[in-house]
Short mmCIF file of C-alpha atoms in Angstrom, two decimals:
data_model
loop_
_atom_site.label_atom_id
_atom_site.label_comp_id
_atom_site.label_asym_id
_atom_site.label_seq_id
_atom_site.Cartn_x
_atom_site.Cartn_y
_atom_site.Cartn_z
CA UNK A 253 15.18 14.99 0.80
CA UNK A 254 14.03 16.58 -2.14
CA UNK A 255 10.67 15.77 -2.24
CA UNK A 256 10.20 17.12 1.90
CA UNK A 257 11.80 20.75 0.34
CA UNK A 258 9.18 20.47 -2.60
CA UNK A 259 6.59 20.13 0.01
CA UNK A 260 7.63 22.79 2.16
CA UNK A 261 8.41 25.51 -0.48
CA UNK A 262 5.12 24.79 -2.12
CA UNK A 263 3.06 25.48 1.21
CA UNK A 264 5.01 28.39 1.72
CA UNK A 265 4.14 29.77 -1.79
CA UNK A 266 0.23 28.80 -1.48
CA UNK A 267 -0.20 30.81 1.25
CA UNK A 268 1.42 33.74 0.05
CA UNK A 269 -0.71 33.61 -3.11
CA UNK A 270 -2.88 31.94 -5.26
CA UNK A 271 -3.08 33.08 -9.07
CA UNK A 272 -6.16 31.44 -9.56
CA UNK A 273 -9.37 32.37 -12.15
CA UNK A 274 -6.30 34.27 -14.33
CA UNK A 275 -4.15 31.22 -14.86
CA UNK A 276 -7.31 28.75 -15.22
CA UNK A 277 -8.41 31.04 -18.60
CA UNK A 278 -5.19 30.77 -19.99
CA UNK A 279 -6.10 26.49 -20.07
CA UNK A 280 -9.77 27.74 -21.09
CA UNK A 281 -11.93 27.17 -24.57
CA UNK A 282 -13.74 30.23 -25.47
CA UNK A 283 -16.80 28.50 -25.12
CA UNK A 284 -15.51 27.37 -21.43
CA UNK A 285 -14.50 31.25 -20.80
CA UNK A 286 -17.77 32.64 -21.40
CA UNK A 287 -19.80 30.05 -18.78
CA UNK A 288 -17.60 31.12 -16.26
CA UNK A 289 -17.87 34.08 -16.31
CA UNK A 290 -21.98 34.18 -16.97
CA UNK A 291 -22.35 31.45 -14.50
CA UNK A 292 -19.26 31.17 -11.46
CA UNK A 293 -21.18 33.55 -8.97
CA UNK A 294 -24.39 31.05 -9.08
CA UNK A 295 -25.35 29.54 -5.62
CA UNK A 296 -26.71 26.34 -7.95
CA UNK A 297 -23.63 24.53 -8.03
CA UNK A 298 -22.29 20.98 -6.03
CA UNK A 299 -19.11 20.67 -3.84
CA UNK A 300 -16.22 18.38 -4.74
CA UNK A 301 -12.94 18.30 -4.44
CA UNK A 302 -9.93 16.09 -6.15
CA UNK A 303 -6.65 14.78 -4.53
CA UNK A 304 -3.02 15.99 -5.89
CA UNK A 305 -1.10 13.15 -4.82
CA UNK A 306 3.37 14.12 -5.49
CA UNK A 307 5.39 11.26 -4.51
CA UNK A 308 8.92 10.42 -5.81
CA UNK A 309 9.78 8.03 -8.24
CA UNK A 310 13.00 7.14 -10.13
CA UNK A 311 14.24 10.57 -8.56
CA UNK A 312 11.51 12.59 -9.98
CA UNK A 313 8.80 13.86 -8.05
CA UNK A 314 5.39 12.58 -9.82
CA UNK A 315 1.69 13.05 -9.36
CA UNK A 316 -1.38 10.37 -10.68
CA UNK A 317 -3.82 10.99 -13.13
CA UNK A 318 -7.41 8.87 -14.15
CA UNK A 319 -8.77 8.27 -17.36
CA UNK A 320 -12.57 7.49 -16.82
CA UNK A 321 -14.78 5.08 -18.32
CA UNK A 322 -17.12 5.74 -21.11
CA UNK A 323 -20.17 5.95 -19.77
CA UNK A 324 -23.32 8.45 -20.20
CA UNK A 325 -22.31 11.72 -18.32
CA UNK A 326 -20.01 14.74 -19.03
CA UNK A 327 -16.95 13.59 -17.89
CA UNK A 328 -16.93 9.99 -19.78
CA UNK A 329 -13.42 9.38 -20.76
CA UNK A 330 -11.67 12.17 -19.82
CA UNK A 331 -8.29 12.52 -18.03
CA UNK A 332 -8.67 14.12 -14.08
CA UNK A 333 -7.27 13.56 -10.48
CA UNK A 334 -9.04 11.73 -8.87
CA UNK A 335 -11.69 12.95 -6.65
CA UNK A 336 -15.45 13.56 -6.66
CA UNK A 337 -18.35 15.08 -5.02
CA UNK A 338 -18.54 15.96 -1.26
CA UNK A 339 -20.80 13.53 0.66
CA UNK A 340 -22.84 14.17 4.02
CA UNK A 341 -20.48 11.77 5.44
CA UNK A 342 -17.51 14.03 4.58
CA UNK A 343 -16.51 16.52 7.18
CA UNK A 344 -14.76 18.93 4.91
CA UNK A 345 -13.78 18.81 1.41
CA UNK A 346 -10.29 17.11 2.60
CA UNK A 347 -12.30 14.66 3.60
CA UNK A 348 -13.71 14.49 0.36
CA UNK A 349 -10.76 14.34 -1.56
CA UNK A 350 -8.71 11.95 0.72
CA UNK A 351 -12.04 9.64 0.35
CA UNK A 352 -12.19 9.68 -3.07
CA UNK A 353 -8.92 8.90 -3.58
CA UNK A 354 -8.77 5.57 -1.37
CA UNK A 355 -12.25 4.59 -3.50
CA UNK A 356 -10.14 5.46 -6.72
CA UNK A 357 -7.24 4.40 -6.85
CA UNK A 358 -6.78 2.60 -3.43
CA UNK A 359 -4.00 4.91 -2.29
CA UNK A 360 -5.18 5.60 2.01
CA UNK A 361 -3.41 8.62 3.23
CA UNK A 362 -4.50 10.71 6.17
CA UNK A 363 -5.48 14.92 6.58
CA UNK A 364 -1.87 15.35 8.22
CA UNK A 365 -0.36 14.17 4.70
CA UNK A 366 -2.47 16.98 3.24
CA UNK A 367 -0.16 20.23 2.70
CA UNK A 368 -3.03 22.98 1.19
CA UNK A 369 -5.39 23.42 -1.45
CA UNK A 370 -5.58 25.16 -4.96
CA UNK A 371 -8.18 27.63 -6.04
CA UNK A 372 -11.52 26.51 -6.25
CA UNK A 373 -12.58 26.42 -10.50
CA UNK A 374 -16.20 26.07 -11.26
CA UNK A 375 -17.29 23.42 -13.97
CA UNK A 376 -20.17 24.13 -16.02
CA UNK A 377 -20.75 21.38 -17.73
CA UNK A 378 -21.57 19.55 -14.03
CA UNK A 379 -22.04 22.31 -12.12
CA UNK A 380 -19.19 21.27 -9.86
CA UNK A 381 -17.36 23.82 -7.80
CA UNK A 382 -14.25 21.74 -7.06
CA UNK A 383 -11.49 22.41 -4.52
CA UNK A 384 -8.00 21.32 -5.25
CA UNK A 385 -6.16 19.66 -2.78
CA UNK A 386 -2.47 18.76 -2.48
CA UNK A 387 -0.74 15.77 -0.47
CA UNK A 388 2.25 14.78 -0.25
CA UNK A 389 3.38 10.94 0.09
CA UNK A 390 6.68 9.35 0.79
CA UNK A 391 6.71 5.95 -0.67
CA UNK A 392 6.05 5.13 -3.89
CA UNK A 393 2.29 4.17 -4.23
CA UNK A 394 1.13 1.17 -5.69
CA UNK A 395 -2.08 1.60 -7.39
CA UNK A 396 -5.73 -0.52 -7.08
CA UNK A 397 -7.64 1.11 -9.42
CA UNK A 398 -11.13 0.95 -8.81
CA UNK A 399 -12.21 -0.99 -12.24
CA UNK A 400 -16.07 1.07 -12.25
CA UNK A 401 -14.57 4.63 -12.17
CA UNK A 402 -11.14 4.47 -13.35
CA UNK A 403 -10.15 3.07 -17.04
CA UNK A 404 -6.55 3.76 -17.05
CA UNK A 405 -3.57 4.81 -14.66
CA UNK A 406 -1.39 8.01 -15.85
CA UNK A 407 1.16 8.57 -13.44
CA UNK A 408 3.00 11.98 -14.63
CA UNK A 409 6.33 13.83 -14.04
CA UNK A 410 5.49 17.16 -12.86
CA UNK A 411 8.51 18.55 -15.56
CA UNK A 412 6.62 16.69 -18.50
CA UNK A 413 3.22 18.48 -16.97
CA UNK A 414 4.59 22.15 -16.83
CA UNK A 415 7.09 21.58 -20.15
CA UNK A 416 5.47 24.30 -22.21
CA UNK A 417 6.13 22.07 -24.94
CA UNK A 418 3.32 19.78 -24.29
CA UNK A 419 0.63 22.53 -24.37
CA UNK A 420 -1.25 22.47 -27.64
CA UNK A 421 -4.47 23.50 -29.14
CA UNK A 422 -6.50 20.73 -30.13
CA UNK A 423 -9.69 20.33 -32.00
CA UNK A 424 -12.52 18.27 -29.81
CA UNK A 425 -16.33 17.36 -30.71
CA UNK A 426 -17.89 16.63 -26.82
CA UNK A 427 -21.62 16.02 -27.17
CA UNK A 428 -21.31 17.11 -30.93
CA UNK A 429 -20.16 20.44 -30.30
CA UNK A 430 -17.23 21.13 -32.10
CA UNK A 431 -14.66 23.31 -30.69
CA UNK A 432 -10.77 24.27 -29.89
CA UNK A 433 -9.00 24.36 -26.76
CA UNK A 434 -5.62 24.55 -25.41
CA UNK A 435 -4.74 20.98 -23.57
CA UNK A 436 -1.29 18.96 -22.67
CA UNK A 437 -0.82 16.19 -24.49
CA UNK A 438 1.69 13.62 -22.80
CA UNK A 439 2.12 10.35 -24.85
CA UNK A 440 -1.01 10.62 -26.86
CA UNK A 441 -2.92 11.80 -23.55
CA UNK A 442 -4.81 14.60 -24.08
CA UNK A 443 -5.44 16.57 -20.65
CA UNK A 444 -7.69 19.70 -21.05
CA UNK A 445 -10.98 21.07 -19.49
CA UNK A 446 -10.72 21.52 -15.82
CA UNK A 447 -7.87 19.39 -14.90
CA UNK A 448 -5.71 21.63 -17.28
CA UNK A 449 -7.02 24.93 -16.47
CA UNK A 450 -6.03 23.17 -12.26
CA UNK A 451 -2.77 22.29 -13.82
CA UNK A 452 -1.87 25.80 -15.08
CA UNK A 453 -2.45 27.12 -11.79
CA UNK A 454 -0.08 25.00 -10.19
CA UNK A 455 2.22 25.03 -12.62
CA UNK A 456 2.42 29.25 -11.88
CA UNK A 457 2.80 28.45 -8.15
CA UNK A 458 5.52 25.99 -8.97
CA UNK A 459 7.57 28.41 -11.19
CA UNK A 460 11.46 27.96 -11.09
CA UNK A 461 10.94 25.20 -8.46
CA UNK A 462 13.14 22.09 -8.52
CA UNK A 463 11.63 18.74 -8.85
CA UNK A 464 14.26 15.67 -9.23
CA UNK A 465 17.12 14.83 -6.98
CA UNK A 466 19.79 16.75 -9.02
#
């Protein structure tokens, strides 16, 4: 099955190597670039991680994204995976990310589904640090969006994600700053920030890898 050889070949490559802080600035606004750098070695900074989900559908291999709500915060209305901060309860940042997910989107799977991690990317904005982590699935998920953290559904072919294409500079005004950054923009979606700068990274691992049934 094609998806089980995705799977495999992409934990083989993530342990062999990681491109990580390079391939997040190439996803980066200036203004972005310059608080990492000044501020990723701070200790003041919160732990969270989001969930990767790849499943197959239609003979594609896919992965979700959520739109949030607008509400009064730094991320209101923008496009992630879902995920969030780590909580006492949560062993480990799997943990995190599988519990997240279930409160999310209301897709349950369990730490043996989980197949590695991505490199950690500090947020300045929230002072996240937030770990990456990949799953794999093998049914097609039906989604139960949770209706106070998740606006809208964007379930995404992983060849529309890494089509170089789709990457565009766009102009954006968050918290009246004005400013341009590289994002993908699928269907009117505009993905950029963090969850593009994650993107990029696994879009290097994934180089020259196969993802449909061909």
């Amino acid at each position: 099955m094609y998806l089980n050889n995705f799977s495999d070949e992409l934990k083989a490559r993530i342990m062999r190597h990681l491109p990580g802080n390079e391939s997040h600035l190439k996803m980066a606004s200036k203004i972005r670039t310059k608080l990492i750098k000044s501020l990723s070695n701070t200790d003041s900074f919160k732990k969270s991680a989001v969930l990767i989900l790849f499943y197959s559908k239609n003979d594609e291999i896919y992965t979700v994204l959520i739109q949030r709500p607008v509400y009064n915060g730094v991320h209101s209305n923008q496009i992630s995976f879902p995920g969030g901060k780590h909580e006492i309860s949560d062993k480990n940042l799997h943990e995190t990310a599988i519990r997240e997910c279930f409160e999310e989107i209301g897709i349950q799977i369990g730490e043996g589904d989980v197949i590695g991690e991505l490199s950690e990317l500090f947020i300045p904005p929230s002072s996240f640090r937030v770990l990456p982590v990949l799953s794999c699935i093998y049914f097609e998920p039906i989604f139960k969006p949770n209706e106070f953290e998740v606006q809208h559904i964007i379930e995404a072919k992983l060849s529309d994600l890494f089509n170089p294409k789709n990457v565009k500079k766009v102009s954006m005004n968050v918290r009246g700053i004005q400013f341009k950054t590289p994002a993908i923009v699928l269907n009117q979606q505009v993905i950029w920030g963090a969850t593009a700068m994650i993107i990029n990274e696994l879009k290097e691992v994934c180089k020259d890898m196969t993802f449909s049934d061909e």
